[in-house]
mmCIF file of C-alpha atoms in Angstrom:
data_model
loop_
_atom_site.group_PDB
_atom_site.id
_atom_site.type_symbol
_atom_site.label_atom_id
_atom_site.label_comp_id
_atom_site.label_asym_id
_atom_site.label_seq_id
_atom_site.Cartn_x
_atom_site.Cartn_y
_atom_site.Cartn_z
ATOM 1 C CA MET A 1 -12.061 12.341 3.687
ATOM 2 C CA SER A 2 -12.831 8.862 4.801
ATOM 3 C CA GLU A 3 -11.180 6.978 7.623
ATOM 4 C CA ASN A 4 -11.903 3.531 6.163
ATOM 5 C CA TYR A 5 -9.073 3.565 3.647
ATOM 6 C CA LEU A 6 -8.808 -0.186 3.235
ATOM 7 C CA GLU A 7 -12.495 -0.588 2.366
ATOM 8 C CA ILE A 8 -12.232 2.191 -0.216
ATOM 9 C CA ILE A 9 -9.237 0.467 -1.835
ATOM 10 C CA LYS A 10 -11.107 -2.854 -1.931
ATOM 11 C CA GLN A 11 -14.200 -1.186 -3.454
ATOM 12 C CA ASP A 12 -12.422 0.971 -6.018
ATOM 13 C CA LYS A 13 -9.822 -1.638 -7.003
ATOM 14 C CA VAL A 14 -7.526 1.212 -8.025
ATOM 15 C CA TYR A 15 -4.542 2.185 -5.926
ATOM 16 C CA PRO A 16 -2.086 4.550 -7.596
ATOM 17 C CA ILE A 17 1.436 4.858 -6.262
ATOM 18 C CA ILE A 18 3.210 8.137 -6.874
ATOM 19 C CA ARG A 19 6.951 7.783 -7.272
ATOM 20 C CA CYS A 20 8.900 11.001 -7.645
ATOM 21 C CA LYS A 21 11.642 12.879 -5.864
ATOM 22 C CA GLU A 22 10.093 16.345 -5.555
ATOM 23 C CA PRO A 23 7.218 17.187 -3.175
ATOM 24 C CA GLU A 24 5.702 19.690 -5.612
ATOM 25 C CA GLN A 25 5.433 17.041 -8.315
ATOM 26 C CA ALA A 26 3.818 14.567 -5.895
ATOM 27 C CA ILE A 27 1.257 17.213 -4.894
ATOM 28 C CA GLU A 28 0.425 18.040 -8.530
ATOM 29 C CA ILE A 29 -0.004 14.375 -9.446
ATOM 30 C CA SER A 30 -2.141 13.799 -6.338
ATOM 31 C CA LYS A 31 -4.451 16.695 -7.233
ATOM 32 C CA ALA A 32 -4.919 15.312 -10.743
ATOM 33 C CA LEU A 33 -5.684 11.827 -9.413
ATOM 34 C CA VAL A 34 -8.253 13.150 -6.928
ATOM 35 C CA GLU A 35 -9.895 15.266 -9.648
ATOM 36 C CA GLY A 36 -10.063 12.066 -11.715
ATOM 37 C CA GLY A 37 -12.004 10.281 -8.970
ATOM 38 C CA ILE A 38 -9.255 8.468 -7.064
ATOM 39 C CA ARG A 39 -10.173 8.205 -3.389
ATOM 40 C CA VAL A 40 -6.972 6.738 -1.888
ATOM 41 C CA LEU A 41 -3.428 7.145 -3.191
ATOM 42 C CA GLU A 42 0.072 6.333 -2.059
ATOM 43 C CA ILE A 43 3.090 8.599 -2.093
ATOM 44 C CA ASN A 44 6.237 6.496 -2.020
ATOM 45 C CA VAL A 45 8.734 8.021 0.396
ATOM 46 C CA GLU A 46 11.836 8.102 -1.761
ATOM 47 C CA ASN A 47 13.385 10.837 0.370
ATOM 48 C CA PRO A 48 12.434 12.792 3.524
ATOM 49 C CA SER A 49 11.264 15.843 1.559
ATOM 50 C CA LEU A 50 8.208 13.834 0.500
ATOM 51 C CA TYR A 51 6.839 13.980 4.061
ATOM 52 C CA GLU A 52 5.966 17.571 3.165
ATOM 53 C CA ALA A 53 3.925 16.305 0.204
ATOM 54 C CA ILE A 54 2.140 13.736 2.363
ATOM 55 C CA SER A 55 1.213 16.460 4.842
ATOM 56 C CA GLU A 56 -0.096 18.750 2.090
ATOM 57 C CA VAL A 57 -1.977 16.029 0.174
ATOM 58 C CA SER A 58 -3.577 14.822 3.434
ATOM 59 C CA LYS A 59 -5.496 18.110 3.476
ATOM 60 C CA PHE A 60 -7.528 17.108 0.392
ATOM 61 C CA ALA A 61 -7.059 13.355 -0.079
ATOM 62 C CA ASN A 62 -6.736 10.009 1.646
ATOM 63 C CA VAL A 63 -2.993 9.470 1.366
ATOM 64 C CA CYS A 64 -0.812 6.534 2.289
ATOM 65 C CA ALA A 65 2.891 6.851 3.038
ATOM 66 C CA GLY A 66 4.490 4.091 1.002
ATOM 67 C CA GLY A 67 7.856 2.417 0.999
ATOM 68 C CA ILE A 68 7.979 2.593 4.794
ATOM 69 C CA ILE A 69 10.455 0.114 6.268
ATOM 70 C CA THR A 70 11.551 1.741 9.545
ATOM 71 C CA SER A 71 9.795 3.057 12.629
ATOM 72 C CA LEU A 72 11.436 6.445 12.061
ATOM 73 C CA GLN A 73 9.876 6.683 8.592
ATOM 74 C CA ALA A 74 6.480 5.692 9.995
ATOM 75 C CA ASP A 75 6.736 8.408 12.664
ATOM 76 C CA GLU A 76 7.999 11.141 10.355
ATOM 77 C CA SER A 77 5.489 10.465 7.586
ATOM 78 C CA GLY A 78 2.543 11.647 9.670
ATOM 79 C CA ALA A 79 0.276 9.579 7.428
ATOM 80 C CA LYS A 80 -2.929 7.916 8.583
ATOM 81 C CA LEU A 81 -2.144 4.871 6.444
ATOM 82 C CA ILE A 82 1.251 3.270 5.873
ATOM 83 C CA ALA A 83 2.470 0.701 3.385
ATOM 84 C CA SER A 84 5.661 -1.264 3.122
ATOM 85 C CA PRO A 85 7.149 -3.403 0.365
ATOM 86 C CA ILE A 86 7.983 -5.981 3.052
ATOM 87 C CA PHE A 87 6.335 -7.707 5.993
ATOM 88 C CA GLN A 88 7.991 -7.215 9.364
ATOM 89 C CA MET A 89 6.602 -7.503 12.869
ATOM 90 C CA ASN A 90 8.074 -4.153 13.927
ATOM 91 C CA MET A 91 5.793 -2.376 11.444
ATOM 92 C CA VAL A 92 2.805 -4.394 12.697
ATOM 93 C CA LYS A 93 3.540 -3.216 16.248
ATOM 94 C CA ILE A 94 3.914 0.405 15.144
ATOM 95 C CA SER A 95 0.651 0.207 13.225
ATOM 96 C CA LYS A 96 -1.212 -1.180 16.214
ATOM 97 C CA ASN A 97 0.335 1.267 18.689
ATOM 98 C CA LYS A 98 -0.448 4.267 16.493
ATOM 99 C CA ARG A 99 -3.797 2.843 15.316
ATOM 100 C CA VAL A 100 -2.714 3.446 11.735
ATOM 101 C CA PRO A 101 -3.734 0.856 9.130
ATOM 102 C CA PHE A 102 -0.799 -0.996 7.608
ATOM 103 C CA ILE A 103 -0.553 -2.558 4.165
ATOM 104 C CA ALA A 104 2.277 -5.086 4.254
ATOM 105 C CA GLY A 105 4.222 -6.362 1.291
ATOM 106 C CA ALA A 106 4.768 -10.036 0.598
ATOM 107 C CA SER A 107 6.300 -12.053 -2.211
ATOM 108 C CA THR A 108 5.789 -15.627 -1.101
ATOM 109 C CA ALA A 109 2.774 -17.565 0.074
ATOM 110 C CA ASN A 110 4.466 -17.954 3.462
ATOM 111 C CA GLU A 111 4.978 -14.199 3.850
ATOM 112 C CA ALA A 112 1.379 -13.514 2.819
ATOM 113 C CA TYR A 113 0.089 -16.086 5.301
ATOM 114 C CA ASN A 114 2.221 -14.680 8.132
ATOM 115 C CA ALA A 115 0.977 -11.173 7.344
ATOM 116 C CA TRP A 116 -2.621 -12.426 7.454
ATOM 117 C CA LYS A 117 -1.955 -14.210 10.780
ATOM 118 C CA SER A 118 -0.709 -10.859 12.100
ATOM 119 C CA ARG A 119 -4.094 -9.389 11.163
ATOM 120 C CA ILE A 120 -2.875 -7.390 8.175
ATOM 121 C CA PRO A 121 -6.159 -6.821 6.300
ATOM 122 C CA LEU A 122 -4.638 -6.003 2.885
ATOM 123 C CA ILE A 123 -1.411 -7.463 1.539
ATOM 124 C CA LYS A 124 0.578 -6.110 -1.405
ATOM 125 C CA LEU A 125 1.837 -9.021 -3.455
ATOM 126 C CA TYR A 126 5.101 -7.611 -4.772
ATOM 127 C CA PRO A 127 6.541 -7.943 -7.340
ATOM 128 C CA ALA A 128 3.522 -9.691 -8.840
ATOM 129 C CA ASP A 129 4.877 -9.828 -12.371
ATOM 130 C CA ALA A 130 8.225 -11.337 -11.368
ATOM 131 C CA MET A 131 6.548 -13.900 -9.121
ATOM 132 C CA GLY A 132 4.387 -15.272 -11.929
ATOM 133 C CA GLY A 133 1.593 -12.760 -12.405
ATOM 134 C CA VAL A 134 -2.047 -13.727 -12.406
ATOM 135 C CA GLN A 135 -1.267 -17.459 -12.330
ATOM 136 C CA TYR A 136 0.832 -17.034 -9.185
ATOM 137 C CA ILE A 137 -1.958 -15.117 -7.446
ATOM 138 C CA GLU A 138 -4.514 -17.757 -8.468
ATOM 139 C CA ASN A 139 -2.258 -20.485 -7.069
ATOM 140 C CA ILE A 140 -1.904 -18.721 -3.723
ATOM 141 C CA LEU A 141 -5.619 -17.948 -3.451
ATOM 142 C CA ARG A 142 -6.572 -21.518 -4.357
ATOM 143 C CA GLN A 143 -4.928 -22.652 -1.108
ATOM 144 C CA MET A 144 -5.697 -19.535 0.953
ATOM 145 C CA PRO A 145 -8.870 -17.881 -0.380
ATOM 146 C CA PHE A 146 -9.171 -15.836 2.818
ATOM 147 C CA LEU A 147 -6.193 -13.645 1.864
ATOM 148 C CA SER A 148 -6.887 -10.152 0.591
ATOM 149 C CA LEU A 149 -4.115 -9.601 -1.954
ATOM 150 C CA MET A 150 -3.329 -6.498 -3.973
ATOM 151 C CA PRO A 151 -0.934 -7.232 -6.847
ATOM 152 C CA MET A 152 1.838 -4.676 -7.345
ATOM 153 C CA GLY A 153 4.890 -4.341 -9.513
ATOM 154 C CA ASN A 154 5.143 -3.589 -13.221
ATOM 155 C CA ILE A 155 1.514 -4.354 -14.005
ATOM 156 C CA LYS A 156 0.762 -2.819 -17.363
ATOM 157 C CA LEU A 157 -2.469 -0.992 -18.112
ATOM 158 C CA SER A 158 -3.390 -3.671 -20.664
ATOM 159 C CA GLU A 159 -3.140 -6.327 -17.896
ATOM 160 C CA VAL A 160 -5.331 -4.646 -15.283
ATOM 161 C CA VAL A 161 -8.541 -6.441 -16.268
ATOM 162 C CA THR A 162 -6.776 -9.819 -16.134
ATOM 163 C CA TYR A 163 -5.551 -9.140 -12.624
#
């Protein structure tokens, strides 16, 4: 397993997010994704029982704990990569203290810029579809081409190439 998760995500341009309530289901889905060639995946922490899945999946895959919004969640997840649907300085501090890469969420250009200024190397633009889709991303990147954005939120398979 690689330690450079963010580079793998940038190279592969595929970042699946597993959303389920049962650890066993998250583990099964993760195994299938890894067998299909996925190198980094996210398990969204919808409840504390999913920490068990993150621990198990970490044995055979590069796994990110997603949906993290509190320091307690970041601690309990045990993941070597964390992601949040929001940008907050507390998570930046936790990431730096633990030396765990952090993928922050942003909706607006201002949030994305503030995340970048805080040295967040990869920013989830969420919800991309509700914010204006590809056109919205193009507008942000026209002014700030240095941002590394990852669109998230109701992107359909038929739209992936456009994004």
